[in-house]
PDB file of C-alpha atoms in Angstrom:
ATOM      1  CA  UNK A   1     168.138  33.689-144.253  1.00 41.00           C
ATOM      2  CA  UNK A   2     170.891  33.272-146.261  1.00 48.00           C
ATOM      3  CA  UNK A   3     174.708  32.565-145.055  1.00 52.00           C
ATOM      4  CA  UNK A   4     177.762  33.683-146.529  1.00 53.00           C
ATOM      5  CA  UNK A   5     180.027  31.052-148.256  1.00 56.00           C
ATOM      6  CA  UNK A   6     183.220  30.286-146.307  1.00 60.00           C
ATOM      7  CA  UNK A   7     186.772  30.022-147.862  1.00 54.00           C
ATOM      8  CA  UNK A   8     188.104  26.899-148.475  1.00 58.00           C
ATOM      9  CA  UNK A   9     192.106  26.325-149.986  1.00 54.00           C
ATOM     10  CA  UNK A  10     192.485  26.318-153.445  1.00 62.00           C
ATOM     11  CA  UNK A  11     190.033  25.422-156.005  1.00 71.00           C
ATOM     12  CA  UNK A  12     187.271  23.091-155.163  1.00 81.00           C
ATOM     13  CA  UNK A  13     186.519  19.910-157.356  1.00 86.00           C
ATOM     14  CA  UNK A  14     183.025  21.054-158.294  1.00 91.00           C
ATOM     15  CA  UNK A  15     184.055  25.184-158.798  1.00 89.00           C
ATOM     16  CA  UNK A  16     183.626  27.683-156.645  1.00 89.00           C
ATOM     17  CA  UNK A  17     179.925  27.587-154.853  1.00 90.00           C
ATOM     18  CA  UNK A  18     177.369  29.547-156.649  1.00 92.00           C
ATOM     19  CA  UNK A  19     174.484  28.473-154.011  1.00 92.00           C
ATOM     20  CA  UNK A  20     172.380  31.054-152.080  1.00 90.00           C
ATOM     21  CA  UNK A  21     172.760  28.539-148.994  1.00 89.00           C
ATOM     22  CA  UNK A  22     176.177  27.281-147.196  1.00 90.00           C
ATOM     23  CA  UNK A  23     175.309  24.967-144.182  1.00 92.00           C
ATOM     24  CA  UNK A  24     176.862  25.144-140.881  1.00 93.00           C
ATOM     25  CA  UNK A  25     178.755  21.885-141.770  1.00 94.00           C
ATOM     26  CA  UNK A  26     182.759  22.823-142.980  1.00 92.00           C
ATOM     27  CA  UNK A  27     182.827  22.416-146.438  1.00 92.00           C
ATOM     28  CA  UNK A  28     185.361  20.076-148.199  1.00 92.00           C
ATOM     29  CA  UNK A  29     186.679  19.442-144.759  1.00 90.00           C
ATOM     30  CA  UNK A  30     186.029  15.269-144.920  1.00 91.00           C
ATOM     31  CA  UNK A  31     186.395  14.407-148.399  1.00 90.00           C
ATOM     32  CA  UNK A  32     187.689  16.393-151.610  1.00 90.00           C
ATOM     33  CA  UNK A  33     184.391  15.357-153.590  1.00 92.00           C
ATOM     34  CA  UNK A  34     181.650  16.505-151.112  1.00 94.00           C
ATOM     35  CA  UNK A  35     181.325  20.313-149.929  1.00 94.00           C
ATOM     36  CA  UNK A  36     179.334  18.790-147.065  1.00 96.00           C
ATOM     37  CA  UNK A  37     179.924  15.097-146.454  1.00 96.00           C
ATOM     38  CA  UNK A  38     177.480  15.133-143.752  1.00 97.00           C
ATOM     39  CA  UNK A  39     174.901  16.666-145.396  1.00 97.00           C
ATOM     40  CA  UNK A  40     175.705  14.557-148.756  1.00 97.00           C
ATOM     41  CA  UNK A  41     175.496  10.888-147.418  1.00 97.00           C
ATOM     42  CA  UNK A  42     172.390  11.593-144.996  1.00 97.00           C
ATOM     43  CA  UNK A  43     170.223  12.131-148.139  1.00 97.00           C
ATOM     44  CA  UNK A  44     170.222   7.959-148.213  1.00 97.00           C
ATOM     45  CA  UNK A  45     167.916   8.478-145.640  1.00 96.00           C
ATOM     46  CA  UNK A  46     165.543   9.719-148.279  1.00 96.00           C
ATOM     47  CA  UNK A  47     166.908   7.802-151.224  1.00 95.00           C
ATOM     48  CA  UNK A  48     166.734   4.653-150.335  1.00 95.00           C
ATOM     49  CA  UNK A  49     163.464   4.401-148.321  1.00 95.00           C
ATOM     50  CA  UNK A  50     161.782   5.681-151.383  1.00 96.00           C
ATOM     51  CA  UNK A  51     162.798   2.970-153.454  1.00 96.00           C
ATOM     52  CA  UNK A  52     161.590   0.141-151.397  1.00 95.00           C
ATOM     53  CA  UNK A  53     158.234   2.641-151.281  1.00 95.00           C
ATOM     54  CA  UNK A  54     157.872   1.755-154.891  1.00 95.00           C
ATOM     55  CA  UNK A  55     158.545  -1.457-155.083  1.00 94.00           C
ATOM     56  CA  UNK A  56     156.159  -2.188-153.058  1.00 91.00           C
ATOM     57  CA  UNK A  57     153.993   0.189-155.087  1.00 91.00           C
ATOM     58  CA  UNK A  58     154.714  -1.961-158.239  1.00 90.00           C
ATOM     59  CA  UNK A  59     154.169  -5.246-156.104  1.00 88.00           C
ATOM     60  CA  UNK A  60     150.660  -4.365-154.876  1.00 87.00           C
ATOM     61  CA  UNK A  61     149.530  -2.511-157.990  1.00 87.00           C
ATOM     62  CA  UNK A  62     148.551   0.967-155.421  1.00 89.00           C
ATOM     63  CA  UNK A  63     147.498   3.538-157.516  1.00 89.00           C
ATOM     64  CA  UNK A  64     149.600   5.602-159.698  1.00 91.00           C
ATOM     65  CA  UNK A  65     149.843   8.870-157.226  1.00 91.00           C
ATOM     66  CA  UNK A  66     151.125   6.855-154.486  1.00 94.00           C
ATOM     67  CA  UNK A  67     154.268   5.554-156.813  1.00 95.00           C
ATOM     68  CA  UNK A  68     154.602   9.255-157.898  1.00 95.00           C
ATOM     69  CA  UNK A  69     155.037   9.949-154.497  1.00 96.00           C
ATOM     70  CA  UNK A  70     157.854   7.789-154.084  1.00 97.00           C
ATOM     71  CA  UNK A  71     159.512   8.336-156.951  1.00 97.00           C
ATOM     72  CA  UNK A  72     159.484  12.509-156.114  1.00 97.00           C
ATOM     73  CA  UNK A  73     160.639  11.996-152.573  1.00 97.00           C
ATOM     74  CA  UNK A  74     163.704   9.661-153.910  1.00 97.00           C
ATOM     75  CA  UNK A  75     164.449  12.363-156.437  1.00 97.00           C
ATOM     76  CA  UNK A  76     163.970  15.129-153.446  1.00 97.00           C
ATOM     77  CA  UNK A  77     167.194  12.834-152.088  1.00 97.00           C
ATOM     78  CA  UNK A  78     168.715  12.813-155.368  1.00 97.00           C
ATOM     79  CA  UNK A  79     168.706  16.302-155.530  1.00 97.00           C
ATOM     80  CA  UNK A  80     169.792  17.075-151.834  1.00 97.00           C
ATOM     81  CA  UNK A  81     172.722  15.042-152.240  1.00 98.00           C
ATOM     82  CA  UNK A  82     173.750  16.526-155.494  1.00 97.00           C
ATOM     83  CA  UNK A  83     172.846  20.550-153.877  1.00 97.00           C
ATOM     84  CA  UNK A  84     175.422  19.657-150.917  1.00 97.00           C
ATOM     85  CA  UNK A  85     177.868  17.688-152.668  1.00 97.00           C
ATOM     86  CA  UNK A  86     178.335  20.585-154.961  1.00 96.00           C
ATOM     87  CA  UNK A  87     177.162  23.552-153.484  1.00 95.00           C
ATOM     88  CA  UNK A  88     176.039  24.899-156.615  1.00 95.00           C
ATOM     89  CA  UNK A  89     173.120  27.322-157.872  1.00 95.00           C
ATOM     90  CA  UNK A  90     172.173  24.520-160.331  1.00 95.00           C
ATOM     91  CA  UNK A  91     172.121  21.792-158.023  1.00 96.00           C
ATOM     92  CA  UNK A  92     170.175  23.742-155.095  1.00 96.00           C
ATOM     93  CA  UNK A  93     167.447  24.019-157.693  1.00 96.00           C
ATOM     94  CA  UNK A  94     167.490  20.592-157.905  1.00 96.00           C
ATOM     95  CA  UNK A  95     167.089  20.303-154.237  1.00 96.00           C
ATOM     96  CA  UNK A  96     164.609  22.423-153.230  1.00 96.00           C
ATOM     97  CA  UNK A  97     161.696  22.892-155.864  1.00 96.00           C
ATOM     98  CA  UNK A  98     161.300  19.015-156.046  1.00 96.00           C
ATOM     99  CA  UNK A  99     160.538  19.586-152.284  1.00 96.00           C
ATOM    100  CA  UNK A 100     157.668  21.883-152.953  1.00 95.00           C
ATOM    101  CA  UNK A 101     156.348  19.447-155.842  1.00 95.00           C
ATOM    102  CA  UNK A 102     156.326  16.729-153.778  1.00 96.00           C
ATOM    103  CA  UNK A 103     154.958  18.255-151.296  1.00 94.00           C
ATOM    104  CA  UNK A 104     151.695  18.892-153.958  1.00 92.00           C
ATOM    105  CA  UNK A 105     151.672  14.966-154.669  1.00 93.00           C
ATOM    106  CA  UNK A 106     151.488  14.206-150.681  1.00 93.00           C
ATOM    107  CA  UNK A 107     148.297  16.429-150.338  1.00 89.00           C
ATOM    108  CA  UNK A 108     146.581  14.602-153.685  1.00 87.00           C
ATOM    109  CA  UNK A 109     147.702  10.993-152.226  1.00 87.00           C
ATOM    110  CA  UNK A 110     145.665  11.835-148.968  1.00 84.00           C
ATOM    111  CA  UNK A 111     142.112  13.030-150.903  1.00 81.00           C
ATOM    112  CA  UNK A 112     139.145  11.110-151.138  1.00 70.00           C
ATOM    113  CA  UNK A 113     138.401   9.585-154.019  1.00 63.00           C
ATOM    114  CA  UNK A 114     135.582  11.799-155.121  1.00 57.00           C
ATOM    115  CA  UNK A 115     138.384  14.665-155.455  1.00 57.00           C
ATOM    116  CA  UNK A 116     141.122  12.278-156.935  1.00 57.00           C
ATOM    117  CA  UNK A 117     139.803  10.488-159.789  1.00 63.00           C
ATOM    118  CA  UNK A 118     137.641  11.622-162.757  1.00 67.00           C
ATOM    119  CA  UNK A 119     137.091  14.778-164.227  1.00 69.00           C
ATOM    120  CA  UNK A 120     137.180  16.710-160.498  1.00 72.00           C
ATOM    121  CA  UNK A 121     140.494  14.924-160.381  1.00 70.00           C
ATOM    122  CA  UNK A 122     141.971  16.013-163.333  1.00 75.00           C
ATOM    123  CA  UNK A 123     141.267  19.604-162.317  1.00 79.00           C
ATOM    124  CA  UNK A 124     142.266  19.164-158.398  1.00 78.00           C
ATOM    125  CA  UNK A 125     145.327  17.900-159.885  1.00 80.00           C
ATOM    126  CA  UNK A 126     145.625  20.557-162.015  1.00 84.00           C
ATOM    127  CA  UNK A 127     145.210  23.061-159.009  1.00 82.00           C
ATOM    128  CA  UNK A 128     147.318  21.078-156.898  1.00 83.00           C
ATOM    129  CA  UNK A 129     150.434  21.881-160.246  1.00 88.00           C
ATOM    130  CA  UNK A 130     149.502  25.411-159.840  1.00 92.00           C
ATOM    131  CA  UNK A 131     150.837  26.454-156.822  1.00 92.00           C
ATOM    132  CA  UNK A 132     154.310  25.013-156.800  1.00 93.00           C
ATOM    133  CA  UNK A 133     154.292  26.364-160.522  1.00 95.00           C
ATOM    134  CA  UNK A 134     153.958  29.794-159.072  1.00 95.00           C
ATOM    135  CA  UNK A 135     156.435  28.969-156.459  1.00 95.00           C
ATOM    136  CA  UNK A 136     159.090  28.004-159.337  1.00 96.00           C
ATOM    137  CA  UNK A 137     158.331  31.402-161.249  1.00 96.00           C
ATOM    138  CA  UNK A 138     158.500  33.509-158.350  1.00 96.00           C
ATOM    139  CA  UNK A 139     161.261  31.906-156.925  1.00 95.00           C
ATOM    140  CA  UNK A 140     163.679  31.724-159.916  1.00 94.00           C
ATOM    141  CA  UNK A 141     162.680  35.503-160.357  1.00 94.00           C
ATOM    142  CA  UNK A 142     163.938  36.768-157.018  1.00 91.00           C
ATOM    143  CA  UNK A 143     166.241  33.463-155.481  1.00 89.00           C
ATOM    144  CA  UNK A 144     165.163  34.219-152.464  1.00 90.00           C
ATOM    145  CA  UNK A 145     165.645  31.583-149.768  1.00 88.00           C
ATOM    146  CA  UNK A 146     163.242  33.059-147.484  1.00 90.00           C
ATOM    147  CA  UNK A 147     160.617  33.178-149.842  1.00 93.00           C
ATOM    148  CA  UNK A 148     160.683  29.178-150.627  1.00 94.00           C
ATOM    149  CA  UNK A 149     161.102  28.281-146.955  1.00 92.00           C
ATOM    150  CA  UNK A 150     157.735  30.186-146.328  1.00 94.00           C
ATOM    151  CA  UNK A 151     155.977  28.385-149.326  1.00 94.00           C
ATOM    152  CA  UNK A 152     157.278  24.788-148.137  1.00 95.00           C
ATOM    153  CA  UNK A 153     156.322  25.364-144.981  1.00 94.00           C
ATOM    154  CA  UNK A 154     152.751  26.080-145.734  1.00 93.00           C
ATOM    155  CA  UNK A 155     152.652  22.975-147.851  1.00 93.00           C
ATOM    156  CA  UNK A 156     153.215  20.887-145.047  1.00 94.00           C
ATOM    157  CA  UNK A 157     151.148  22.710-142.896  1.00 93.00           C
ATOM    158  CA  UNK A 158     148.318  21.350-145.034  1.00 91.00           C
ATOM    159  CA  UNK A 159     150.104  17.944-145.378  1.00 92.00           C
ATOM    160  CA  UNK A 160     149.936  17.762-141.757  1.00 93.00           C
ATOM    161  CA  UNK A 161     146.637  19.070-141.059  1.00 92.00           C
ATOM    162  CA  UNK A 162     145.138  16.243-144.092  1.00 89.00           C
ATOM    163  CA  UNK A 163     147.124  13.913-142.254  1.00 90.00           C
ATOM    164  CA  UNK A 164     145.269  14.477-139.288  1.00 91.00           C
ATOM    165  CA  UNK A 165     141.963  14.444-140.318  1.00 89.00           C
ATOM    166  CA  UNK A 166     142.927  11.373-142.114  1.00 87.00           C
ATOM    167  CA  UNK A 167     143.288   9.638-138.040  1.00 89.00           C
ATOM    168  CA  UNK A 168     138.835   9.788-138.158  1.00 86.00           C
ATOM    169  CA  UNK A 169     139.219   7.293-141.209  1.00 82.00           C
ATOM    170  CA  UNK A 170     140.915   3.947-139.498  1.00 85.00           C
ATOM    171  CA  UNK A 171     140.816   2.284-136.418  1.00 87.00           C
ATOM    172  CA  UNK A 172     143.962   0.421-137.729  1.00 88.00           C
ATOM    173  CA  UNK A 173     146.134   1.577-134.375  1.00 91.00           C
ATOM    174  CA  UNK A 174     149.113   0.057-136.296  1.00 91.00           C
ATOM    175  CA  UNK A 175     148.339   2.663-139.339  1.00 91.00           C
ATOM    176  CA  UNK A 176     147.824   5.371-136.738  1.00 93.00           C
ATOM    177  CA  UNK A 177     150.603   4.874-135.095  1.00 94.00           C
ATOM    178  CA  UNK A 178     152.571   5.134-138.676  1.00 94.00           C
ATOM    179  CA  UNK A 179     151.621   8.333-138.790  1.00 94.00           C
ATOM    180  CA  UNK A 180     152.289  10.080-135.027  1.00 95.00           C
ATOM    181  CA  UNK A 181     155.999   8.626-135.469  1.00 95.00           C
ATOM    182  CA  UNK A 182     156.332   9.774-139.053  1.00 95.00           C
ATOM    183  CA  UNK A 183     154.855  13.384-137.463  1.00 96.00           C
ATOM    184  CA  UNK A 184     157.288  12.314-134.418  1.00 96.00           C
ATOM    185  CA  UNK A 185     160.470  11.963-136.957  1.00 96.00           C
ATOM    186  CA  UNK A 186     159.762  14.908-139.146  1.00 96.00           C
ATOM    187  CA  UNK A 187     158.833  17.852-136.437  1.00 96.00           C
ATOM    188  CA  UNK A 188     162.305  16.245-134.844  1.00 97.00           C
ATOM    189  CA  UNK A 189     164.274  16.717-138.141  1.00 96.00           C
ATOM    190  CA  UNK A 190     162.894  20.021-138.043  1.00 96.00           C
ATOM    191  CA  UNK A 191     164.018  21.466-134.323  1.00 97.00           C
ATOM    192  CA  UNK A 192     167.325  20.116-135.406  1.00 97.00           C
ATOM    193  CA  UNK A 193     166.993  22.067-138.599  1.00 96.00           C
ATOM    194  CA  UNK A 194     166.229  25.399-136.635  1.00 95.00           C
ATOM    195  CA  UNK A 195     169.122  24.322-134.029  1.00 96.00           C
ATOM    196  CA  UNK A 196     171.621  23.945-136.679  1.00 95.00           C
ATOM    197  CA  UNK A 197     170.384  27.427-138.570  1.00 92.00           C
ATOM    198  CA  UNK A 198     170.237  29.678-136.066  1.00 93.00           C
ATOM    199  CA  UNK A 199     173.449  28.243-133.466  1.00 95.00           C
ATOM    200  CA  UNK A 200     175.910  27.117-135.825  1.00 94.00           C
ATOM    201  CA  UNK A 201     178.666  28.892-134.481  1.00 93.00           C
ATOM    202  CA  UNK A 202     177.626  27.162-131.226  1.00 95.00           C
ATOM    203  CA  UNK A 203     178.132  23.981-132.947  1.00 95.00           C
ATOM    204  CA  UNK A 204     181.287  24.496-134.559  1.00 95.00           C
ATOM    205  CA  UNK A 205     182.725  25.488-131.217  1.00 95.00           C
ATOM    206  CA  UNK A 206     181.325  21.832-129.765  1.00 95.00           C
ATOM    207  CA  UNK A 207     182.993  20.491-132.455  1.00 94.00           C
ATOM    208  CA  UNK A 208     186.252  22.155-132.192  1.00 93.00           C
ATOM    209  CA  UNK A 209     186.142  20.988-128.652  1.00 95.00           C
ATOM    210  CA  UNK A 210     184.945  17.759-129.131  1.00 93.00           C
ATOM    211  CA  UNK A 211     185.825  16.253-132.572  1.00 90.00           C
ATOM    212  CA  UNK A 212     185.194  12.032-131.797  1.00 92.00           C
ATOM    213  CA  UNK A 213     181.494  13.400-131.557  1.00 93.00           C
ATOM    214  CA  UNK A 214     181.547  16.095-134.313  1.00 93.00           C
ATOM    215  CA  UNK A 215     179.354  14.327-136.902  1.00 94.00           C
ATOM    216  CA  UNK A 216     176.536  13.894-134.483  1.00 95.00           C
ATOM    217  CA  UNK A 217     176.177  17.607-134.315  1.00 95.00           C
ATOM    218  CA  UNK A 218     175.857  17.779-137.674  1.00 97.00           C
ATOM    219  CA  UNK A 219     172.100  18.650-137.284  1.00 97.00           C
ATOM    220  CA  UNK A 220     171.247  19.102-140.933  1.00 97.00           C
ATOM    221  CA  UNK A 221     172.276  15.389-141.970  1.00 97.00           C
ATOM    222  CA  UNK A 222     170.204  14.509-139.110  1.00 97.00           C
ATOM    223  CA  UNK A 223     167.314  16.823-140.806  1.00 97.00           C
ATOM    224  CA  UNK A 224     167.576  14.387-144.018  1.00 97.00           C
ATOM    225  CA  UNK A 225     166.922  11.728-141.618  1.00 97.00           C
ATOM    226  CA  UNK A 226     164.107  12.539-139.714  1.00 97.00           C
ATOM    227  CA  UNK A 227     162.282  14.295-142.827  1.00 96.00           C
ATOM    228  CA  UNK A 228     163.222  11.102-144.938  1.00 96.00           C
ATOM    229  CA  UNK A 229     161.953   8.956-142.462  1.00 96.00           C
ATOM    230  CA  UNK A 230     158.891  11.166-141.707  1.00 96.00           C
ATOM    231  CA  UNK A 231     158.152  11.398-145.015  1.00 96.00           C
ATOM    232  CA  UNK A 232     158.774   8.070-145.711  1.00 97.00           C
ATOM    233  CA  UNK A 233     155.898   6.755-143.587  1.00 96.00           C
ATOM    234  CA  UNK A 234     153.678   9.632-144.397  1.00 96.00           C
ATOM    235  CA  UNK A 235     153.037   8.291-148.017  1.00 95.00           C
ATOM    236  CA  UNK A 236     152.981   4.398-146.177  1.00 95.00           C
ATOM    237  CA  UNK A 237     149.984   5.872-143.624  1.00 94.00           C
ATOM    238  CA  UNK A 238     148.363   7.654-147.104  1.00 93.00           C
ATOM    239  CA  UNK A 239     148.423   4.062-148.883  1.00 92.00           C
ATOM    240  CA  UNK A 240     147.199   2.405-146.149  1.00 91.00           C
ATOM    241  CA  UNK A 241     143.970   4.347-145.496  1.00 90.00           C
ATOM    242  CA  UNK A 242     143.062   4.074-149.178  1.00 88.00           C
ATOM    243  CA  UNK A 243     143.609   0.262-149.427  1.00 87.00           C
ATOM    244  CA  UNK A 244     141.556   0.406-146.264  1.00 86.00           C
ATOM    245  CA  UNK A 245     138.462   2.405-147.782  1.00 82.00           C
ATOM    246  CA  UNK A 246     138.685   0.221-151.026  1.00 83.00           C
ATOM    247  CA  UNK A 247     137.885  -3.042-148.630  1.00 83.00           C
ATOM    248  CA  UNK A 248     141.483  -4.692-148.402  1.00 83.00           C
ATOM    249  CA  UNK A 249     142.727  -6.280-145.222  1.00 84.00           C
ATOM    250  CA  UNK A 250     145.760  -4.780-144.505  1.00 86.00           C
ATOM    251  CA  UNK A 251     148.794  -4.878-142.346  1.00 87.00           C
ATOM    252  CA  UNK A 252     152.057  -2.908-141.224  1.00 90.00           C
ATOM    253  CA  UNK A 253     155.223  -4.906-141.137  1.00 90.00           C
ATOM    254  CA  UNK A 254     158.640  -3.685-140.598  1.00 88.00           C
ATOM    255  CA  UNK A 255     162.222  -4.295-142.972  1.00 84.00           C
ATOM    256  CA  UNK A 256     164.218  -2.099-141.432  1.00 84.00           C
ATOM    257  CA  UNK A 257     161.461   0.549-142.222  1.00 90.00           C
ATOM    258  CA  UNK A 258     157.539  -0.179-141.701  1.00 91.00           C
ATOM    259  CA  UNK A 259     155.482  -0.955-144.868  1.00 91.00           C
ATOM    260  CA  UNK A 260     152.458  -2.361-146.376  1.00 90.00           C
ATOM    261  CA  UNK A 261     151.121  -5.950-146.759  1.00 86.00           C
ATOM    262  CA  UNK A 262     147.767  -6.252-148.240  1.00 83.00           C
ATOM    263  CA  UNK A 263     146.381  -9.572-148.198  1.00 72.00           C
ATOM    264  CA  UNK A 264     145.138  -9.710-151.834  1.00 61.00           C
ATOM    265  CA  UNK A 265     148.422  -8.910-153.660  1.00 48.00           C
ATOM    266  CA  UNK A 266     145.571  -8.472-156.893  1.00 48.00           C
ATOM    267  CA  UNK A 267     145.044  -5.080-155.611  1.00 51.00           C
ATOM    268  CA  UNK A 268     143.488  -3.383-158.809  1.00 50.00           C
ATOM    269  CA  UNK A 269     145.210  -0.003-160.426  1.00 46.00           C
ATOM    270  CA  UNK A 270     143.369   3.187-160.022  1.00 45.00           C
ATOM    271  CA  UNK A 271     140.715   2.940-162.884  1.00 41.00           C
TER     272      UNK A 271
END
């Protein structure tokens, strides 16, 4: 699970990479300043949906795990950007273990409130640290990309499976629906991931032959995309089924990307 790093003429601008990862896009073959152009500018798919995520976090007053969300998944697209910009060790840290954290938050957003708040939510949060704490250790021990795909992957195996048992809470079809396209977008992002894994050399002959449509083969920018996006309206889909349970009438409206409007902007903070 790990690819060889291809030559490239002269020195690059940000060393020689030092990652255990090289994607199937060309590196430095765009622009001088990104090893992956692609890859780099796709991560605003992650960024900036994030942001507007806590804004409206701040404007609502949602509880604090919900914001924390956010603000992880925008620095998950922080780090992405800097990981394939650079290609280095450093920044591929920076990447990936924000991923598994974040993925930690998303499972505490979606519990009930009996197992978020309190004393029994001070230690499910605890327990909830643990794991990608153990992923971190392990992981910078033996830098094995095999080993952290396995661990994120079972992390959003029990995103996906809250997520779903989440559906029994609302008859909101609008909510609902937030979260079969944000399932939709993500398990997309992720075929496209495999694709662009396992056929690159596939892809680099499509794009040898055809180079007007070369960036839409670049299937890990479209990845960032459909994660970003997926992710995105995971946390929007969490939010909403809380707000829901604490009484407030609620609605999904769209800017670009679908969000939250609660009717009673005096939404109280998580006591």
């Amino acid at each position: 699970f790990e690819m060889q790093h291809e030559d490239v003429a002269g020195m690059p601008i940000w060393g020689k990479p030092t990652s255990t990862l090289d994607w199937c896009e060309r590196n430095y073959e765009v622009f001088f300043w990104a090893a992956e152009f692609y890859n780099t500018i796709s991560n605003i798919a992650i960024f900036i949906p994030s942001l507007f995520g806590l804004y409206q976090c701040v404007k609502y007053g949602f509880e604090f795990r919900f914001a924390l969300a956010y603000a992880s998944l925008a620095l998950v697209g922080f780090g992405s950007w800097m990981f394939h910009m650079t290609l280095r060790w450093q920044m591929q840290l920076l990447d990936e273990l924000p991923m598994i954290y974040t993925a930690a938050i998303f499972v505490f957003c979606s519990l009930d409130e009996q197992w978020s708040t309190g004393p029994r939510g001070k230690a499910t949060a605890l327990a909830m640290l643990a794991y990608p704490v153990m992923v971190t250790f392990v992981y910078l021990s033996n830098e094995n990309a095999l080993f952290f795909q396995l661990c994120y992957a079972l992390a959003v195996v029990g995103i996906v499976l809250r997520g779903v048992t989440l559906l029994f809470r609302t008859r909101n079809r609008a909510l609902r629906n937030i979260m079969y396209f944000g399932f939709i977008c993500y398990m997309t992002g992720f075929a496209l991931w495999l694709v662009d894994y396992h056929f690159c050399s596939y892809l680099r002959h499509f794009r040898t032959l055809y180079s007007v449509l070369a960036p839409l083969s670049e299937f890990h920018a479209l990845w960032h995309i459909g994660t970003g996006f997926g992710s995105y309206m995971y946390v929007v889909y969490s939010c909403g089924i809380r707000a829901e349970l604490k009484g407030y009438s609620i609605q999904i409206k769209h800017f670009i990307v679908p969000y939250l409007s609660v009717e009673d902007k005096s939404l109280p903070k998580k006591k």
